[in-house]
Amino acid sequence: MSYQPLDEQSVITYLQQSAQRVGRLASQIGVDNALHAREVGDGNLNQVFIVAVGSQDSPSATIIVKQALPYLRVSGEGWPLSRERMRFETQALLKYSELMPELVPDIYHHDLEMSLVVMEYLDGFEVMRGPISKGQHFPNFAVNIAEFMAHSHFFTSDAYLASADKKAAQAAFINPELCKLQEDFVFTNPFMTSPENNWNPLLEPDIIQLRGNAALKLTINKTKYDYMTNAQAMLHGDLHTGSLMVQGDKLKIIDPEFAFYGPQAYDVGTLLANIVLGAASQVHHSSDEAVRRNYQAYLLDLIEPIWQHYVQTFDQLWQDHTAAGTGGDLSPAAYWEFAGGAGAFASYRRDYLQDVLTSTARHGGCELLRRLMGIVSVFELSSIPDDNIRVIAERHVLEVAKQWLSLPVASVDTLTTAAKKVILGTPA
């Protein structure tokens, strides 16, 4: 079937026809059941349908159909965009299903020609941004998300893969169009005059000052270079709280259409920055000062265990696979077979992960700033209707970003201390 954008009627026809030849899809929806679809996409890139099987009010099953449109949805048809992004999303989801099936939705069918994927409906799950605005806690979140990042990064990196295999995998994830969006919208356009930029008018003096800060802009441009050239591992590429679904202590990762080979720090920094955004936004979302401060502290206290578990997991995987002879070409066990080799290998791994932490701060700072002054804000901030309240949160975000971009990062405590000092007013 040649590509055509689906609607609430044609998606049903498509699924019914596909179920005739795709057994995994047929096992979910049957081959002759009634289907009911509604379009619910509220993202920037794609359309999403929820499809109920059988009775609309009491379905026997529910699935999700996600289809790429040939333009940037947030900007309309005037901003063309290749549908190739759905291939990258599907490839990434299938890889994650191989590595950590419990942390991603089940995939029932994918169709490259139609630029779509059919997947599990995460009944009872919510996009994490909403629960954060309501002050919810997330048991096991730090461990789950750290495990996801550590496993997905390690098993797609030179620390695990043979050189030829790594290069072949990297070639399959060359994602130039969406990478260009990030290069422009995360690292470049917010920091210069560009027509799509948008910000709270009360923040304008701060933005003018920031755009003239030579030291800060040098660091941002160096961080952009890291994004463009440092192909360490396969990244999710857009790992924020809008790409995470939560239910109690359960976590599911969605929306990896920006997947590519890049610096591990980009995933980690984007995630940690969005935790900071959630904490800063509580000036609006929580009116009780004691409750607000406690919840802000809870969110910011997630940063250290996420990083620590990420490091421990990545490092242990590296040690175990090197010892077993199943590691990658970067550091084969024989290379370290000399007096003092074990200590030298440990030092190398520490330096590698310290570099990731330093870059995490820089990538996190860029993510914070672009949400204040670029084309795409976040729910935590955009849902604040009063500019005078919103600017309080935004100035906190701005100050945390400046510190993450400029401070020497000796340990993850540097990031949490800076964020707490700004948002909670705690001493350094």
Short mmCIF file of C-alpha atoms in Angstrom, two decimals:
data_model
loop_
_atom_site.label_atom_id
_atom_site.label_comp_id
_atom_site.label_asym_id
_atom_site.label_seq_id
_atom_site.Cartn_x
_atom_site.Cartn_y
_atom_site.Cartn_z
CA MET A 1 0.00 0.00 0.00
CA SER A 2 1.48 3.37 -1.01
CA TYR A 3 1.72 6.08 1.61
CA GLN A 4 -1.33 8.08 2.56
CA PRO A 5 -2.10 9.92 5.78
CA LEU A 6 -4.69 7.97 7.72
CA ASP A 7 -7.78 9.33 9.43
CA GLU A 8 -10.19 7.81 11.92
CA GLN A 9 -11.94 5.84 9.19
CA SER A 10 -9.09 4.79 6.94
CA VAL A 11 -6.97 3.57 9.86
CA ILE A 12 -9.66 0.97 10.57
CA THR A 13 -9.62 -0.26 6.98
CA TYR A 14 -5.84 -0.39 7.06
CA LEU A 15 -5.78 -2.46 10.26
CA GLN A 16 -8.43 -4.87 9.06
CA GLN A 17 -6.53 -5.50 5.83
CA SER A 18 -3.18 -5.83 7.62
CA ALA A 19 -4.55 -8.32 10.14
CA GLN A 20 -5.26 -10.70 7.25
CA ARG A 21 -1.52 -11.15 6.69
CA VAL A 22 0.20 -10.18 9.96
CA GLY A 23 -0.29 -12.84 12.60
CA ARG A 24 0.95 -10.80 15.55
CA LEU A 25 -1.50 -8.02 14.71
CA ALA A 26 -4.34 -10.49 14.16
CA SER A 27 -3.68 -11.98 17.60
CA GLN A 28 -4.43 -8.55 19.11
CA ILE A 29 -7.40 -7.34 17.06
CA GLY A 30 -8.74 -10.46 15.32
CA VAL A 31 -9.64 -10.50 11.65
CA ASP A 32 -13.33 -9.64 11.72
CA ASN A 33 -13.90 -7.64 14.92
CA ALA A 34 -15.40 -4.16 14.90
CA LEU A 35 -12.80 -1.41 15.41
CA HIS A 36 -13.25 2.14 16.71
CA ALA A 37 -10.52 4.76 16.25
CA ARG A 38 -9.90 8.26 17.58
CA GLU A 39 -6.97 10.53 16.84
CA VAL A 40 -5.24 11.78 20.00
CA GLY A 41 -1.85 13.00 18.80
CA ASP A 42 -0.70 16.11 20.62
CA GLY A 43 2.99 15.89 19.80
CA ASN A 44 5.12 17.94 17.46
CA LEU A 45 5.75 15.40 14.72
CA ASN A 46 3.16 12.64 14.28
CA GLN A 47 -0.46 11.59 14.48
CA VAL A 48 -1.57 8.93 16.96
CA PHE A 49 -4.74 6.84 16.96
CA ILE A 50 -6.22 4.86 19.83
CA VAL A 51 -8.10 1.90 18.35
CA ALA A 52 -10.60 -0.08 20.44
CA VAL A 53 -11.54 -3.64 19.48
CA GLY A 54 -15.16 -4.81 19.75
CA SER A 55 -17.31 -2.56 21.91
CA GLN A 56 -16.21 1.05 22.00
CA ASP A 57 -17.29 1.42 25.63
CA SER A 58 -15.91 -1.91 26.80
CA PRO A 59 -13.29 -3.04 24.29
CA SER A 60 -11.75 -6.49 24.37
CA ALA A 61 -8.42 -4.94 23.41
CA THR A 62 -6.94 -1.54 22.61
CA ILE A 63 -3.94 -0.68 20.45
CA ILE A 64 -2.03 2.41 19.33
CA VAL A 65 -1.28 3.34 15.72
CA LYS A 66 1.38 6.01 15.26
CA GLN A 67 2.00 7.46 11.81
CA ALA A 68 4.54 10.00 10.61
CA LEU A 69 3.24 12.94 8.57
CA PRO A 70 5.33 14.47 5.76
CA TYR A 71 5.76 17.74 7.66
CA LEU A 72 6.53 19.10 11.12
CA ARG A 73 3.13 18.95 12.76
CA VAL A 74 3.82 21.74 15.23
CA SER A 75 4.44 24.08 12.28
CA GLY A 76 2.03 22.66 9.68
CA GLU A 77 2.51 21.70 6.04
CA GLY A 78 4.73 24.73 5.43
CA TRP A 79 7.57 22.88 7.18
CA PRO A 80 8.19 19.66 5.15
CA LEU A 81 9.75 16.74 6.99
CA SER A 82 10.73 13.30 5.75
CA ARG A 83 8.67 10.33 6.94
CA GLU A 84 11.92 8.41 7.36
CA ARG A 85 11.81 9.25 11.07
CA MET A 86 9.33 6.42 11.61
CA ARG A 87 11.96 3.94 10.46
CA PHE A 88 14.35 5.19 13.12
CA GLU A 89 11.66 5.03 15.78
CA THR A 90 10.71 1.48 14.80
CA GLN A 91 14.34 0.32 14.69
CA ALA A 92 14.97 1.82 18.12
CA LEU A 93 11.85 0.29 19.66
CA LEU A 94 12.78 -3.12 18.29
CA LYS A 95 16.29 -2.78 19.71
CA TYR A 96 14.90 -1.74 23.10
CA SER A 97 12.50 -4.69 22.97
CA GLU A 98 15.51 -6.95 22.52
CA LEU A 99 17.44 -5.40 25.41
CA MET A 100 14.73 -4.36 27.93
CA PRO A 101 11.29 -5.54 26.81
CA GLU A 102 9.74 -4.60 30.14
CA LEU A 103 10.53 -0.92 29.59
CA VAL A 104 8.97 -0.36 26.13
CA PRO A 105 5.55 -1.06 24.58
CA ASP A 106 5.05 -4.31 22.65
CA ILE A 107 5.26 -3.87 18.86
CA TYR A 108 2.53 -5.69 16.90
CA HIS A 109 3.24 -4.43 13.37
CA HIS A 110 5.31 -1.88 11.51
CA ASP A 111 5.00 -0.67 7.93
CA LEU A 112 7.82 1.40 6.48
CA GLU A 113 5.88 2.28 3.33
CA MET A 114 3.01 3.70 5.40
CA SER A 115 5.44 5.19 7.93
CA LEU A 116 3.61 3.71 10.88
CA VAL A 117 3.96 1.40 13.83
CA VAL A 118 1.21 -0.48 15.71
CA MET A 119 1.95 -1.03 19.36
CA GLU A 120 0.65 -1.81 22.80
CA TYR A 121 -1.84 0.61 24.37
CA LEU A 122 -0.42 1.45 27.77
CA ASP A 123 -3.68 1.32 29.69
CA GLY A 124 -3.49 3.22 32.96
CA PHE A 125 -0.15 4.83 32.12
CA GLU A 126 0.28 8.60 31.96
CA VAL A 127 2.88 10.79 30.30
CA MET A 128 5.16 11.68 33.20
CA ARG A 129 4.79 15.44 32.78
CA GLY A 130 1.20 15.32 34.05
CA PRO A 131 1.89 13.38 37.27
CA ILE A 132 4.83 15.70 38.00
CA SER A 133 2.49 18.70 37.82
CA LYS A 134 0.25 16.88 40.35
CA GLY A 135 3.07 16.19 42.79
CA GLN A 136 3.18 12.42 42.36
CA HIS A 137 6.09 10.24 43.43
CA PHE A 138 7.66 7.57 41.24
CA PRO A 139 8.87 4.45 43.05
CA ASN A 140 11.82 2.74 41.31
CA PHE A 141 11.99 5.45 38.66
CA ALA A 142 15.66 6.26 39.24
CA VAL A 143 16.67 2.61 38.92
CA ASN A 144 14.43 1.92 35.92
CA ILE A 145 15.49 4.89 33.83
CA ALA A 146 19.15 4.43 34.74
CA GLU A 147 18.96 0.76 33.71
CA PHE A 148 17.36 1.78 30.42
CA MET A 149 20.05 4.31 29.59
CA ALA A 150 22.95 2.14 30.76
CA HIS A 151 21.84 -0.95 28.85
CA SER A 152 20.83 0.84 25.67
CA HIS A 153 24.06 2.84 25.65
CA PHE A 154 26.45 0.02 26.59
CA PHE A 155 25.13 -2.61 24.18
CA THR A 156 25.29 -0.20 21.23
CA SER A 157 28.73 1.23 22.05
CA ASP A 158 32.33 0.37 21.23
CA ALA A 159 32.66 -0.98 24.76
CA TYR A 160 30.49 -3.94 23.67
CA LEU A 161 30.39 -4.09 19.88
CA ALA A 162 33.07 -5.15 17.45
CA SER A 163 34.24 -2.18 15.42
CA ALA A 164 32.61 -3.33 12.18
CA ASP A 165 29.32 -4.10 13.94
CA LYS A 166 29.31 -0.71 15.64
CA LYS A 167 29.85 1.08 12.34
CA ALA A 168 27.10 -0.93 10.64
CA ALA A 169 24.69 -0.13 13.47
CA GLN A 170 25.68 3.52 13.34
CA ALA A 171 25.01 3.61 9.61
CA ALA A 172 21.50 2.25 10.18
CA PHE A 173 20.79 5.16 12.52
CA ILE A 174 22.08 8.09 10.51
CA ASN A 175 19.14 10.40 11.13
CA PRO A 176 20.19 13.67 9.49
CA GLU A 177 16.85 15.41 9.29
CA LEU A 178 15.84 15.08 12.93
CA CYS A 179 19.41 15.62 14.08
CA LYS A 180 19.35 18.89 12.13
CA LEU A 181 16.18 19.87 13.99
CA GLN A 182 17.97 19.33 17.30
CA GLU A 183 21.11 21.08 16.10
CA ASP A 184 19.00 24.10 15.21
CA PHE A 185 16.31 24.10 17.91
CA VAL A 186 18.41 22.97 20.89
CA PHE A 187 21.83 24.46 20.25
CA THR A 188 21.56 27.33 17.77
CA ASN A 189 18.34 29.17 16.98
CA PRO A 190 17.26 29.97 20.56
CA PHE A 191 20.51 31.86 21.03
CA MET A 192 20.16 34.15 18.02
CA THR A 193 17.42 35.93 16.12
CA SER A 194 15.18 33.31 14.51
CA PRO A 195 11.51 33.72 13.57
CA GLU A 196 10.19 30.63 15.36
CA ASN A 197 11.57 31.57 18.78
CA ASN A 198 9.05 32.34 21.49
CA TRP A 199 9.36 33.43 25.12
CA ASN A 200 7.65 35.07 28.05
CA PRO A 201 7.93 38.85 27.45
CA LEU A 202 9.00 39.31 31.08
CA LEU A 203 12.05 37.16 30.38
CA GLU A 204 13.27 39.29 27.47
CA PRO A 205 15.96 41.24 29.38
CA ASP A 206 17.44 37.95 30.57
CA ILE A 207 17.41 36.54 27.05
CA ILE A 208 19.12 39.61 25.59
CA GLN A 209 21.81 39.35 28.27
CA LEU A 210 22.29 35.62 27.69
CA ARG A 211 22.60 36.05 23.92
CA GLY A 212 25.48 38.45 24.53
CA ASN A 213 27.31 36.18 26.96
CA ALA A 214 30.38 35.12 24.96
CA ALA A 215 31.64 32.50 27.45
CA LEU A 216 28.24 30.82 27.65
CA LYS A 217 27.77 30.79 23.88
CA LEU A 218 31.22 29.29 23.40
CA THR A 219 30.26 26.43 25.72
CA ILE A 220 26.93 25.95 23.96
CA ASN A 221 28.65 25.77 20.58
CA LYS A 222 31.19 23.25 21.91
CA THR A 223 28.29 21.19 23.24
CA LYS A 224 26.65 21.32 19.82
CA TYR A 225 29.89 20.02 18.31
CA ASP A 226 29.80 17.12 20.78
CA TYR A 227 26.24 16.35 19.67
CA MET A 228 27.22 16.46 16.00
CA THR A 229 30.42 14.40 16.15
CA ASN A 230 30.60 12.13 19.22
CA ALA A 231 28.98 8.86 18.10
CA GLN A 232 29.39 6.94 21.35
CA ALA A 233 26.17 4.92 21.39
CA MET A 234 22.63 4.69 20.06
CA LEU A 235 20.60 7.35 21.82
CA HIS A 236 16.89 7.72 22.34
CA GLY A 237 17.54 11.29 21.23
CA ASP A 238 14.56 12.94 22.95
CA LEU A 239 14.58 11.42 26.43
CA HIS A 240 12.48 13.85 28.43
CA THR A 241 9.48 13.40 30.72
CA GLY A 242 7.15 13.73 27.72
CA SER A 243 8.63 10.51 26.33
CA LEU A 244 8.15 8.56 29.56
CA MET A 245 4.93 6.81 30.59
CA VAL A 246 4.42 5.95 34.25
CA GLN A 247 1.99 3.90 36.29
CA GLY A 248 2.87 3.41 39.94
CA ASP A 249 6.35 1.88 39.95
CA LYS A 250 6.18 0.96 36.25
CA LEU A 251 7.93 2.85 33.45
CA LYS A 252 7.63 2.67 29.67
CA ILE A 253 9.81 4.60 27.24
CA ILE A 254 8.18 5.85 24.03
CA ASP A 255 8.82 8.13 21.03
CA PRO A 256 12.45 7.42 19.99
CA GLU A 257 12.05 8.92 16.50
CA PHE A 258 15.13 11.08 17.17
CA ALA A 259 17.26 7.95 17.72
CA PHE A 260 20.82 8.26 16.37
CA TYR A 261 24.40 7.54 17.36
CA GLY A 262 25.62 10.38 19.54
CA PRO A 263 27.08 11.33 22.93
CA GLN A 264 25.67 9.36 25.86
CA ALA A 265 25.49 12.62 27.78
CA TYR A 266 22.78 13.95 25.49
CA ASP A 267 20.25 11.40 26.73
CA VAL A 268 21.30 11.76 30.35
CA GLY A 269 21.45 15.56 30.26
CA THR A 270 18.07 15.91 28.56
CA LEU A 271 16.47 13.67 31.17
CA LEU A 272 18.01 15.44 34.16
CA ALA A 273 17.16 18.86 32.74
CA ASN A 274 13.51 17.93 32.48
CA ILE A 275 13.49 16.85 36.10
CA VAL A 276 14.74 20.35 36.92
CA LEU A 277 11.96 21.83 34.78
CA GLY A 278 9.43 19.81 36.75
CA ALA A 279 10.85 21.08 40.03
CA ALA A 280 10.97 24.72 38.94
CA SER A 281 7.37 24.65 37.68
CA GLN A 282 6.02 23.79 41.12
CA VAL A 283 5.78 27.51 41.91
CA HIS A 284 2.52 27.27 39.99
CA HIS A 285 1.54 23.63 40.36
CA SER A 286 1.78 23.54 44.18
CA SER A 287 0.40 26.44 46.21
CA ASP A 288 1.36 25.16 49.69
CA GLU A 289 4.95 26.28 50.32
CA ALA A 290 5.94 23.35 52.54
CA VAL A 291 4.41 20.81 50.16
CA ARG A 292 6.00 22.55 47.20
CA ARG A 293 9.50 22.63 48.68
CA ASN A 294 9.30 19.00 49.77
CA TYR A 295 8.26 17.92 46.29
CA GLN A 296 10.88 20.07 44.60
CA ALA A 297 13.50 18.48 46.85
CA TYR A 298 12.13 15.02 46.02
CA LEU A 299 12.47 15.64 42.28
CA LEU A 300 15.96 17.13 42.55
CA ASP A 301 17.01 14.25 44.79
CA LEU A 302 16.32 11.90 41.87
CA ILE A 303 19.32 13.26 39.97
CA GLU A 304 22.05 11.63 42.05
CA PRO A 305 20.63 8.09 42.20
CA ILE A 306 19.86 8.18 38.47
CA TRP A 307 23.45 9.09 37.69
CA GLN A 308 24.98 6.75 40.25
CA HIS A 309 22.97 3.74 39.12
CA TYR A 310 23.67 4.59 35.50
CA VAL A 311 27.42 4.66 36.16
CA GLN A 312 27.39 1.50 38.27
CA THR A 313 25.38 -0.43 35.71
CA PHE A 314 27.37 0.73 32.67
CA ASP A 315 30.68 0.11 34.43
CA GLN A 316 29.66 -3.36 35.65
CA LEU A 317 28.49 -4.37 32.19
CA TRP A 318 31.81 -3.19 30.79
CA GLN A 319 33.83 -5.15 33.36
CA ASP A 320 31.75 -8.31 33.01
CA HIS A 321 31.82 -8.45 29.22
CA THR A 322 35.51 -7.61 29.03
CA ALA A 323 36.33 -10.38 31.53
CA ALA A 324 34.14 -12.86 29.61
CA GLY A 325 35.74 -11.99 26.29
CA THR A 326 32.46 -10.64 24.93
CA GLY A 327 33.39 -6.97 25.09
CA GLY A 328 33.96 -4.69 22.15
CA ASP A 329 37.04 -3.71 20.22
CA LEU A 330 37.57 -0.53 22.25
CA SER A 331 39.24 -2.25 25.25
CA PRO A 332 39.88 -5.97 24.76
CA ALA A 333 40.95 -7.84 27.88
CA ALA A 334 44.36 -8.70 26.42
CA TYR A 335 45.21 -5.01 26.18
CA TRP A 336 45.21 -4.75 29.98
CA GLU A 337 47.24 -7.90 30.65
CA PHE A 338 50.26 -6.32 32.29
CA ALA A 339 51.33 -5.48 35.82
CA GLY A 340 48.97 -2.75 36.96
CA GLY A 341 46.66 -3.34 34.00
CA ALA A 342 43.55 -3.87 36.11
CA GLY A 343 44.07 -0.51 37.79
CA ALA A 344 44.75 1.20 34.48
CA PHE A 345 41.55 -0.25 33.00
CA ALA A 346 39.57 0.94 36.04
CA SER A 347 41.11 4.41 35.63
CA TYR A 348 40.18 4.45 31.95
CA ARG A 349 36.56 3.57 32.71
CA ARG A 350 36.38 6.23 35.43
CA ASP A 351 37.71 8.89 33.07
CA TYR A 352 35.29 7.80 30.34
CA LEU A 353 32.29 8.14 32.65
CA GLN A 354 33.58 11.38 34.17
CA ASP A 355 33.68 12.84 30.66
CA VAL A 356 30.07 11.72 30.21
CA LEU A 357 29.12 13.50 33.46
CA THR A 358 30.84 16.75 32.45
CA SER A 359 29.06 16.64 29.09
CA THR A 360 25.79 15.75 30.81
CA ALA A 361 25.88 19.09 32.60
CA ARG A 362 26.47 20.96 29.34
CA HIS A 363 23.78 19.12 27.38
CA GLY A 364 21.37 19.55 30.29
CA GLY A 365 22.05 23.27 30.38
CA CYS A 366 21.30 23.61 26.66
CA GLU A 367 18.06 21.66 27.08
CA LEU A 368 16.95 23.95 29.91
CA LEU A 369 17.63 27.11 27.94
CA ARG A 370 15.99 26.04 24.69
CA ARG A 371 12.73 25.30 26.57
CA LEU A 372 12.66 28.95 27.67
CA MET A 373 13.37 30.70 24.40
CA GLY A 374 12.99 28.36 21.43
CA ILE A 375 10.17 26.99 19.30
CA VAL A 376 9.00 24.28 21.73
CA SER A 377 8.34 24.89 25.42
CA VAL A 378 7.18 22.17 27.83
CA PHE A 379 3.88 21.57 29.60
CA GLU A 380 5.39 22.32 32.99
CA LEU A 381 6.02 25.92 31.89
CA SER A 382 3.47 26.51 29.13
CA SER A 383 0.62 25.49 31.46
CA ILE A 384 1.39 28.42 33.78
CA PRO A 385 -1.12 31.09 32.63
CA ASP A 386 0.26 34.02 34.65
CA ASP A 387 3.44 35.42 33.07
CA ASN A 388 4.46 36.86 36.46
CA ILE A 389 4.39 33.41 38.07
CA ARG A 390 5.88 31.72 35.03
CA VAL A 391 8.86 34.06 34.95
CA ILE A 392 9.79 33.01 38.50
CA ALA A 393 10.08 29.40 37.36
CA GLU A 394 11.82 30.45 34.15
CA ARG A 395 14.46 32.52 35.92
CA HIS A 396 15.19 29.56 38.18
CA VAL A 397 15.60 27.38 35.10
CA LEU A 398 17.81 30.00 33.45
CA GLU A 399 20.10 30.23 36.45
CA VAL A 400 20.44 26.46 36.85
CA ALA A 401 21.27 26.23 33.14
CA LYS A 402 23.96 28.89 33.38
CA GLN A 403 25.57 27.10 36.29
CA TRP A 404 25.45 23.68 34.65
CA LEU A 405 27.06 25.18 31.56
CA SER A 406 29.85 26.96 33.42
CA LEU A 407 30.72 25.15 36.67
CA PRO A 408 33.53 22.59 36.84
CA VAL A 409 31.77 19.26 37.39
CA ALA A 410 33.70 17.20 39.93
CA SER A 411 30.78 14.92 40.74
CA VAL A 412 27.03 14.68 40.22
CA ASP A 413 26.67 16.59 43.49
CA THR A 414 27.73 19.68 41.52
CA LEU A 415 24.49 19.47 39.53
CA THR A 416 22.15 18.82 42.44
CA THR A 417 23.77 21.45 44.65
CA ALA A 418 23.46 24.10 41.95
CA ALA A 419 19.81 23.22 41.27
CA LYS A 420 18.87 23.17 44.94
CA LYS A 421 20.62 26.45 45.65
CA VAL A 422 18.62 28.16 42.90
CA ILE A 423 15.23 26.49 43.25
CA LEU A 424 15.13 25.85 47.01
CA GLY A 425 17.44 28.62 48.14
CA THR A 426 19.67 26.17 49.99
CA PRO A 427 23.29 27.16 50.64
CA ALA A 428 25.96 25.89 48.29
#
